[in-house]
Each structure stands twice: as structure tokens, then as C-alpha cells.
Coordinates of C-alpha atoms and ligand atoms in Angstrom, one line a residue:
X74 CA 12.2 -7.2 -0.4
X75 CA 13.8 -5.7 -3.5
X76 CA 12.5 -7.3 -7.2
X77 CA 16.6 -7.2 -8.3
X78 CA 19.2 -8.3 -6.0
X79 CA 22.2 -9.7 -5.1
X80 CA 22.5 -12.5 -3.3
X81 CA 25.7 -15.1 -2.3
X82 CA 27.2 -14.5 -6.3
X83 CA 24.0 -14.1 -7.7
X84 CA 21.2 -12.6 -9.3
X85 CA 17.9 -12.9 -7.7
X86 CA 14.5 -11.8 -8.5
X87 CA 10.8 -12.1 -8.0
X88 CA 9.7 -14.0 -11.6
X89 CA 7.3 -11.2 -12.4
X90 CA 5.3 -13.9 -15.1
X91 CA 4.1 -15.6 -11.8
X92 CA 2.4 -12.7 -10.4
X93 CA -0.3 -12.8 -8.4
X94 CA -0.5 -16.3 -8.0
X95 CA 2.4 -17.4 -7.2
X96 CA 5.5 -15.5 -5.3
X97 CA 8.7 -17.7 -6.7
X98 CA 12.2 -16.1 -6.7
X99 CA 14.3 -16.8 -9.1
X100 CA 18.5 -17.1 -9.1
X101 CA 20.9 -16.5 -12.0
X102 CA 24.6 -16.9 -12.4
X103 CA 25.0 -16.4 -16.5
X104 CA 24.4 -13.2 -18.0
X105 CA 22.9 -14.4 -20.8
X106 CA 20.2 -15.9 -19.0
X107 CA 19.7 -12.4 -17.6
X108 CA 19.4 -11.2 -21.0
X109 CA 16.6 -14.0 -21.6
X110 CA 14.7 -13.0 -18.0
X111 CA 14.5 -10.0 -19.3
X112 CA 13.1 -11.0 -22.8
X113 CA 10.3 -13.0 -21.7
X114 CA 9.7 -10.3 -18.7
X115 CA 10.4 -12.8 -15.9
X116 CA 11.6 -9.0 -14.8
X117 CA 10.0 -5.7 -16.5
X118 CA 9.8 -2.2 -16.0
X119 CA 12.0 0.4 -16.9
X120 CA 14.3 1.2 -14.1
X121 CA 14.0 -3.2 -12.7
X122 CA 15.2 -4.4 -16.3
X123 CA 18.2 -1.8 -16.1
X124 CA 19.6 -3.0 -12.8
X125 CA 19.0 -6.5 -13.4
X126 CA 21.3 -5.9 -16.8
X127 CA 23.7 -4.1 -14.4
X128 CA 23.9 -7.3 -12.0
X129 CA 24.5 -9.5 -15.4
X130 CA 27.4 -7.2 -16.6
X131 CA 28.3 -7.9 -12.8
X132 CA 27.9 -12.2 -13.8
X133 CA 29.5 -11.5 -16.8
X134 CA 32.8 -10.2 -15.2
X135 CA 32.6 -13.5 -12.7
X136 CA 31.8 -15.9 -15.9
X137 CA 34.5 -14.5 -17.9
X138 CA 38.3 -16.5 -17.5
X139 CA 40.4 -13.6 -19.2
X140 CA 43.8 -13.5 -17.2
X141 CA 43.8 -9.5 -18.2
X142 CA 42.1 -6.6 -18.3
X143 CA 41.9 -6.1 -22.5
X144 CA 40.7 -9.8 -22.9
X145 CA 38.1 -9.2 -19.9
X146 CA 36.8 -5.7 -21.3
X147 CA 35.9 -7.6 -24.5
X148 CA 34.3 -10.2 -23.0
X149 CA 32.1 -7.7 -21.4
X150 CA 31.3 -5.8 -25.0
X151 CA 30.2 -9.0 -26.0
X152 CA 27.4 -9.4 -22.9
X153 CA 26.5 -5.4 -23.1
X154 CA 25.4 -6.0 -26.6
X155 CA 23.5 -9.6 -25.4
X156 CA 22.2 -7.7 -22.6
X157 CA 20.9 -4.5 -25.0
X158 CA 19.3 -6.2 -27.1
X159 CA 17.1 -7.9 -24.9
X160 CA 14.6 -5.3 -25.1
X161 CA 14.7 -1.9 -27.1
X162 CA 12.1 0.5 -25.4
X163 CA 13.4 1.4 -22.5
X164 CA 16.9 3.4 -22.4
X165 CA 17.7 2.2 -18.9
X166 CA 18.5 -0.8 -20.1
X167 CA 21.3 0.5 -22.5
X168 CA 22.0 3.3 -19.5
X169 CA 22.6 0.5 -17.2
X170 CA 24.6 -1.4 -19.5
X171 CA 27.1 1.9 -20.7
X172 CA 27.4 2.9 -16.9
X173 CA 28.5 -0.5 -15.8
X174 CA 31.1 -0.6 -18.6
X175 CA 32.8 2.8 -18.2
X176 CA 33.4 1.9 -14.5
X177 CA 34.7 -1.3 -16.1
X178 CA 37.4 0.8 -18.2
X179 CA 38.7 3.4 -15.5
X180 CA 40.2 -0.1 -14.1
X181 CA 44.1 -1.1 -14.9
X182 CA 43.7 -4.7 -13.5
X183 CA 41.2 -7.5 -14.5
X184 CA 40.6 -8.6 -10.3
X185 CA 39.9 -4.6 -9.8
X186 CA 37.1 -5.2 -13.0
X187 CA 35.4 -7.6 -11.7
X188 CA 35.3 -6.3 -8.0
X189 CA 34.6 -2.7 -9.7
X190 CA 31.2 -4.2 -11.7
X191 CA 29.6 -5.4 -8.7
X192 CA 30.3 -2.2 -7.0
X193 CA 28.7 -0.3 -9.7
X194 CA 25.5 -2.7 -10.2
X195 CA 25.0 -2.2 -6.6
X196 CA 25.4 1.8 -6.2
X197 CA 23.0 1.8 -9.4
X198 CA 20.5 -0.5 -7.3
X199 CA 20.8 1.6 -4.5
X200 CA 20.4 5.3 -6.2
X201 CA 17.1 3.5 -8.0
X202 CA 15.7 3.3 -4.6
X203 CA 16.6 6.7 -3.5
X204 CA 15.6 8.1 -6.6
X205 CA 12.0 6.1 -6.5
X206 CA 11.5 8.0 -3.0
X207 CA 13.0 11.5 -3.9
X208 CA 10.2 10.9 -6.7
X209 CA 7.5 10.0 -4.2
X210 CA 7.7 13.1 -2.0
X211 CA 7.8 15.6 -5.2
X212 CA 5.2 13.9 -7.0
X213 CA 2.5 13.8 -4.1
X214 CA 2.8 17.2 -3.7
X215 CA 0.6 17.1 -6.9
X216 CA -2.3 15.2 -5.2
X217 CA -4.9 16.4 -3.3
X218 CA -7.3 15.4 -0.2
X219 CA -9.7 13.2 -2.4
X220 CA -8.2 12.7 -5.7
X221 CA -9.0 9.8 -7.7
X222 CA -5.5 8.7 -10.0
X223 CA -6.3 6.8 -12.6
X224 CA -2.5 4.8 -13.4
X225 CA -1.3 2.4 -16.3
X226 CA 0.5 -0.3 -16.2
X227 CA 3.1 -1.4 -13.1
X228 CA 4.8 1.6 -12.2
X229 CA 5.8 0.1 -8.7
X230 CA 8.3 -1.6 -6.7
X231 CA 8.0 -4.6 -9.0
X232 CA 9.1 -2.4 -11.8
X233 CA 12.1 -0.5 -10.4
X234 CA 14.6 -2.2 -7.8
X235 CA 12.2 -1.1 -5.0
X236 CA 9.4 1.5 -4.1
X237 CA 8.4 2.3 -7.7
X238 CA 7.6 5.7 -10.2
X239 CA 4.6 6.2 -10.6
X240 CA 3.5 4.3 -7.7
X241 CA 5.8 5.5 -5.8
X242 CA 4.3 8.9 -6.0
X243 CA 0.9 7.6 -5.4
X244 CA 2.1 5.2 -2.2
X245 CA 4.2 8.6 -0.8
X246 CA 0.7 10.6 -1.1
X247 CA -1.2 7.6 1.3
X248 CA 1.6 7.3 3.7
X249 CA 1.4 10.8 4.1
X250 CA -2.2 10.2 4.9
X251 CA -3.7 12.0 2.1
X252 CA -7.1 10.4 1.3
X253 CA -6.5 8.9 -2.6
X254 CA -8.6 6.2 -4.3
X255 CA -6.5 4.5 -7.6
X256 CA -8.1 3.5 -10.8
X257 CA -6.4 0.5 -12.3
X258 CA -5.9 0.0 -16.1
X259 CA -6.0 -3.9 -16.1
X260 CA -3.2 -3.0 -19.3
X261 CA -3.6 -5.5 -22.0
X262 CA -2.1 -7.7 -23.1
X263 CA 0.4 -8.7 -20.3
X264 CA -2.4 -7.4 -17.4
X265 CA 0.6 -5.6 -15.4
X266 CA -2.5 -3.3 -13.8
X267 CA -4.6 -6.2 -13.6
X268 CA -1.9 -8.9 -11.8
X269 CA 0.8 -6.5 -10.6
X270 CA -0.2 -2.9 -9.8
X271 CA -3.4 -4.7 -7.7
X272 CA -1.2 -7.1 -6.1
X273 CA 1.2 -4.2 -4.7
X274 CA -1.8 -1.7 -4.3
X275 CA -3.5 -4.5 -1.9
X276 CA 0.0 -4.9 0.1
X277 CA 0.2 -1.0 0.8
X278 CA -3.7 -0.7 1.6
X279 CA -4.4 2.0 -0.9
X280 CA -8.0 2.1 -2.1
X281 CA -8.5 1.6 -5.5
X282 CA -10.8 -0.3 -8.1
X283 CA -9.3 -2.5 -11.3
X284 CA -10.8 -0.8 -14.3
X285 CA -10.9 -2.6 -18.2
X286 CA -8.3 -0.3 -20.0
X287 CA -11.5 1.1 -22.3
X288 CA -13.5 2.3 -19.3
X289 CA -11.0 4.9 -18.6
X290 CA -12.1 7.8 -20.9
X291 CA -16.0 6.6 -19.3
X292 CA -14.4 7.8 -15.6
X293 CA -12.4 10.8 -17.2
X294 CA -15.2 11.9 -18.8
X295 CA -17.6 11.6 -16.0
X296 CA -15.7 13.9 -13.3
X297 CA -14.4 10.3 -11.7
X298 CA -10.5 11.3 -12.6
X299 CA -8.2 14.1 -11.5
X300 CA -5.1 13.3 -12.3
X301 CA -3.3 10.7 -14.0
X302 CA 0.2 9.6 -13.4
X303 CA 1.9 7.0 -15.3
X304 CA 5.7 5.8 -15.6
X305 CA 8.0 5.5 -18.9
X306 CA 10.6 3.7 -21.2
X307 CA 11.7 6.1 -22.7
X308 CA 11.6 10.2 -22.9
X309 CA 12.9 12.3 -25.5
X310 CA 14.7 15.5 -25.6
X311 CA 11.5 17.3 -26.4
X312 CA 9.7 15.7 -23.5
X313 CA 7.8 13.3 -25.7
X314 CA 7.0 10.1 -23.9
X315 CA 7.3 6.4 -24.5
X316 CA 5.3 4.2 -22.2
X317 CA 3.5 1.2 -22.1
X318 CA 1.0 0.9 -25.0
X319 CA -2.6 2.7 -24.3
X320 CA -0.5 5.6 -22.6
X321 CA -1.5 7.6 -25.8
X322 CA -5.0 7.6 -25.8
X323 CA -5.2 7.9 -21.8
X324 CA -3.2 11.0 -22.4
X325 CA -5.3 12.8 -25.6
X326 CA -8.7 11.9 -23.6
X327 CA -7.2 13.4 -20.4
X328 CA -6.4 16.5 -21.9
X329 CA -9.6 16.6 -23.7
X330 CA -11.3 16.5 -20.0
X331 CA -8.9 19.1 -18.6
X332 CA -6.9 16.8 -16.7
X333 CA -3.8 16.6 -15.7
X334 CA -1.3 14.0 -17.0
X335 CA 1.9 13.4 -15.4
X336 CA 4.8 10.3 -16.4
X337 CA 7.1 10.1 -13.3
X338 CA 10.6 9.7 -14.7
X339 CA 14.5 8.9 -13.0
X340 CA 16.4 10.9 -15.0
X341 CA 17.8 7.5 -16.4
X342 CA 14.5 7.2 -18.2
X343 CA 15.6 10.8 -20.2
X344 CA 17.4 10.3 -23.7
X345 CA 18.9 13.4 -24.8
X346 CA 20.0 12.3 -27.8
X347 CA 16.9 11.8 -29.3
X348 CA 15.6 15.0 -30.6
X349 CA 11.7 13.3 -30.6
X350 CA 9.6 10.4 -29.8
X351 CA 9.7 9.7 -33.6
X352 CA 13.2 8.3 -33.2
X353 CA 12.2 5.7 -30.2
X354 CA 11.9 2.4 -31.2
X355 CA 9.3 0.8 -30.3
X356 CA 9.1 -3.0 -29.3
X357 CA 6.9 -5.6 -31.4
X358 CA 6.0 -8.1 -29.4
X359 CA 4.7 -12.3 -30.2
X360 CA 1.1 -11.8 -31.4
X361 CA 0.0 -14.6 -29.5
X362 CA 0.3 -12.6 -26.0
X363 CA -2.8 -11.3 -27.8
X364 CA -4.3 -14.1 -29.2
X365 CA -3.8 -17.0 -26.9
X366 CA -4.7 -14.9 -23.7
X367 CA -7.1 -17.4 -21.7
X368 CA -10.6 -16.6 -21.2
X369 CA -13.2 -19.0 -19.6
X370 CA -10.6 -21.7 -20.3
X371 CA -9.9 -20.9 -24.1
X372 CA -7.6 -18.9 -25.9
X373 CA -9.6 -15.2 -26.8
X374 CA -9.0 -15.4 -30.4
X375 CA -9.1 -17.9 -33.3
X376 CA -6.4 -20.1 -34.5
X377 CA -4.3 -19.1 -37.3
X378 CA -5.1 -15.1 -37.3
X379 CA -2.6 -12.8 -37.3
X380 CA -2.4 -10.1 -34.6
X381 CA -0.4 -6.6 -34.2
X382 CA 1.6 -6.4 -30.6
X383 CA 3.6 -3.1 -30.1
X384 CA 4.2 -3.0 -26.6
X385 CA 5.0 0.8 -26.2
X386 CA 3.5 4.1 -27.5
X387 CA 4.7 7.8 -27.8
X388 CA 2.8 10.3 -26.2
X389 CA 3.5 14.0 -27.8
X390 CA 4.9 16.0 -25.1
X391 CA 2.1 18.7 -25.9
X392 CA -0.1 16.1 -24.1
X393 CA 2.2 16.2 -21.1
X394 CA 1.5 18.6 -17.8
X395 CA 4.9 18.0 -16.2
X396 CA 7.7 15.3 -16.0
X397 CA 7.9 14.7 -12.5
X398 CA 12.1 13.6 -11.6
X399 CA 14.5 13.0 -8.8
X400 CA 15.5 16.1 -9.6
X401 CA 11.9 17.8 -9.2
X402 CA 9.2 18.7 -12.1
X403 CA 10.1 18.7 -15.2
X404 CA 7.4 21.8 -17.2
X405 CA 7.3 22.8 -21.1
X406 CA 9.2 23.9 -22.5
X407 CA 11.0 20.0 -22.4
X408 CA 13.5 21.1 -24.4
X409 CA 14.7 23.2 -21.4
X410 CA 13.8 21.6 -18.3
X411 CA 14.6 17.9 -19.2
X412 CA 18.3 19.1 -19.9
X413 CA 18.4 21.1 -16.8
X414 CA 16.9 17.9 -14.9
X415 CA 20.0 16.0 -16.3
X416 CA 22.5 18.1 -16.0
X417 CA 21.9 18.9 -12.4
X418 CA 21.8 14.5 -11.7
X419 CA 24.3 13.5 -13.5
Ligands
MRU273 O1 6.4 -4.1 -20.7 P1 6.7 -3.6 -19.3 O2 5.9 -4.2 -18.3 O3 8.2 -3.7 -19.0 O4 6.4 -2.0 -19.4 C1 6.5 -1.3 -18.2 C2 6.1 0.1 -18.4 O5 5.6 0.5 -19.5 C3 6.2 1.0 -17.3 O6 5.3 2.0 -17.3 C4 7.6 1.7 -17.4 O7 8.6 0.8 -17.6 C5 7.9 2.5 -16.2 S1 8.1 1.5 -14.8 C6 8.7 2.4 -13.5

């Protein structure tokens, strides 16, 4: 089943928070409780929170009572900025949100709008899973008989609308029988690896272990790792890569070891206008996803301390092997290749 879709008038989705627990899907008809899913990561991941933000730019259209086209188009400003700000890191989200309005303004009539958004929120659901699986078969060309991929994060089908990045790359490689085993980064502070990635990687039946996120330069170092693949937020123009925070280091120690490091990235993920990684911002997130994280029955930390929560890092692109796309892989020089990648997708 997909993690965004649309059901009878309405969003649905898995609620990600519940994960692995519970399995609970959630329904929403307002847009700005989209906005608010996405917020408190009831849906995450790059490519999931951009078609979820399609699918409330979709609501919004429904919610809004303008008898014409001018008063509906402003209505639907006002959600794309609710729905933008919702999270900063990842550009799909903004993507998303611009694509779903453009198609809104090549419309004359405010009926044709709304019927137009919900066309468009599903063709970008659609493509996600297309591109997920046009992904998959490039990137497991990468991986050999008897590699051990060490991953960050959720990179899978609970991060996109279905199949995954990352993930998706690594779940292609074992359906096509090649013999992989998958080190999990449990990725604190929200656990994705530990609660998400192990969930889905049990589902599929690919082998893999659930490491703490500081064991992983221990298994680079000891010959354990040959390649590592991880997803994005956000790449610049010069191939510099946002991810989820710990990306960085797994990145400097894996190229200290000689071993490749590869983000699988839609195109959607690529933000041309940004010259660097310097110019992504960078989400702060409530300390106490830190602090009051549970452990034997407690919160970790003391009460009353403060605590630093940035949710994403940059990786310099010098770190970076290859970018691999829908498009195929991205190689330095960035500059080059990840304009060439867009151009040719978009
Ligand atoms: O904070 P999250 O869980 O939304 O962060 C997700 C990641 O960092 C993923 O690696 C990224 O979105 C790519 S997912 C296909």
C-alpha cells in the first residue's frame, strides 16, 4: 500500500510516529492539517512530504468557496505558503507545492482548478513511484554479490509515495537475487533506521543488522562496509548534499576507508538555484526529541538542560562518488551532470 494517497476526497496516510508498533492510517480533508502532519512527521521523507503537500494543495482547492478562478488562485497562495513552511530542508516540498500551482494557473475556470489539482497531485504521486523504481534498477547496478550497505535513516517506501530511494536501490539489488546484507544506522534522535528502515527491511526479507549510529566508522573501518547509500533533502547545484543529520560524518569516514558513498536522488531532490550546500537551510528541531527520548522507562537526559537539534547536515560534494537519479548517475563534476540530469527530466 502507498504511505500518501488518495482516497474517497481525502488524504490518507500511514502515521509514520506509530511505526513499528502500531500500523494506524490516518485521513485528512484540510490542508492545514496536512501542513501540521507534516510538521510533527506523522509523514517524513523527502519525496512522501512533497506529495502529501501536493494532495493538500488538492484539499485546499475542495476547502476553498471562491465562485472564480482569481479568488480561488489566492486561496491557494495562501495554503502553498502554509504548506512550505511546514518544513524547510527538503525542496520537494516547495517543488511539490510550485508544480501543483502552475497547473492551477494554465486554468480559465475555478471547477477546471479544482479538478486540475487533483490531477496533478496524482500524476506527481504516480511519477514518485516510477522514478523510485527507475532509481532501483540503476542504482543496484552498483552492488555486488556479497556487499554489505551500510544506509541512514528511512530512505524507503515509507519516505517516498511507494518503493523508496535509497532503499529502493538496495530492495531492486535483493529482488534481483544479488546476495546483500544491510547495516542499519538506528538515526538518532527520531530512530527512522531503528523503527522504520528495520520494519520495511523485515517486510522485504533483506538481511541486515541494526547498528547504534557510532558503530558505523567501527564496521567501515574494519573491511565490514562496501558501499554506502543514503537518500536526501536537498542537493545543490554543485552536488553538495543535505541529508538527515550524521550523513556527514558517515560520508568523511567512508571516504577515509576508500569507500564508496552514494545519495540516491529524484531529480525533484536537485536545487539548481542554489549554487552550494551553504545556502540550504537547515531545520532546528524541539530539543526535547533529544532529551526526553525514553530509556529503561525515563527520559535520557536531565530536566531543564538545553539541547541542540539540527535535523539535517551538508555533505561536501567532494565526499560524494556519484548521485545516483531517474535519469541515471550523476559523476563530478556536479556542476555538469546534475544540470544535465534536470534538464533531460524535466
Ligand atoms: O526527518 P526525515 O525523516 O524526514 O528525514 C528523511 C531523510 O533524511 C531522508 O534520507 C530523505 O528525506 C530522503 S528519503 C527518500
Amino acid at each position: 500500500m502507498r504511505t500518501v494517497q488518495w482516497l474517497d476526497g481525502k488524504l490518507r496516510m500511514i502515521d509514520q510516529r506509530l511505526l513499528p508498533g502500531e500500523f494506524r492510517l490516518v485521513e485528512y480533508a484540510d490542508y492545514r492539517e496536512v501542513a501540521e502532519a507534516i510538521s510533527t512527521m506523522v509523514v517524513r521523507g523527502a519525496p512522501a512530504i512533497g506529495a502529501a503537500a501536493a494532495f493538500g494543495m488538492a484539499l485546499a482547492g475542495q476547502q476553498s468557496d471562491a465562485k472564480d478562478a482569481d479568488r480561488l488562485l489566492a486561496d491557494l497562495r495562501t495554503a502553498a505558503d502554509v504548506l512550505r513552511a511546514a518544513r524547510p530542508t527538503a525542496v520537494n516540498l516547495a517543488w511539490a507545492v510550485g508544480r501543483l500551482l502552475r497547473r492551477a494557473e494554465t486554468e480559465q475556470h475555478h471547477q477546471n482548478i479544482r479538478a486540475a489539482l487533483l490531477d496533478e497531485a496524482q500524476r506527481l504521486a504516480d511519477e514518485d513511484v516510477e522514478i523510485n523504481q527507475r532509481m532501483g534498477i540503476y542504482g543496484a547496478a552498483l552492488i555486488r554479490d556479497g556487499d554489505t550497505i551500510l544506509h541512514h535513516c528511512n530512505t524507503g517506501a515509507l519516505a517516498a509515495v511507494d518503493y523508496g530511494t535509497a532503499l529502493g536501490v538496495i530492495r531492486t539489488a535483493h529482488e534481483q537475487g544479488t546476495q546483500i546484507h544491510v547495516l542499519v544506522d538506528e538515526t538518532r534522535p527520531r530512530l527512522q533506521g531503528a523503527r522504520l528502515t528495520a520494519w520495511e527491511l523485515q517486510r522485504y526479507g533483506v538481511p541486515f543488522t541494526l547498528i547504534a549510529d557510532n558503530a558505523a566508522g567501527h564496521f567501515m573501518r574494519t573491511g565490514q562496509v562496501q558501499i554506502v547509500m543514503v537518500g536526501a533533502d536537498r542537493v545543490a547545484a554543485n552536488g553538495d548534499v543535505a541529508n538527515k543529520i550524521g550523513t556527514y560524518k558517515l560520508a568523511v569516514v567512508a571516504q577515509a576507508n576508500g569507500i564508496p558513498f552514494y545519495p540516491v536522488v529524484p531529480t525533484s531532490t536537485v536545487d539548481l538555484s542554489l549554487p552550494t550546500g551553504d545556502d540550504i537551510p537547515i531545520e532546528e528541531r524541539p530539543p526535547e526529541e533529544i532529551t526526553d527520548l525514553i530509556y529503561q522507562g525515563r527520559a535520557i537526559a536531565p530536566e531543564g538542560i538545553s539541547a541542540a537539534n539540527p535535523a539535517f547536515d551538508v555533505t561536501p560534494s567532494r565526499y560524494v562518488t556519484g548521485i545516483v537519479t531517474e535519469c541515471g548517475i550523476a559523476y563530478p563534476p556536479f556542476d555538469l551532470s546534475l544540470r544535465e540530469a534536470v534538464r533531460t527530466n524535466r
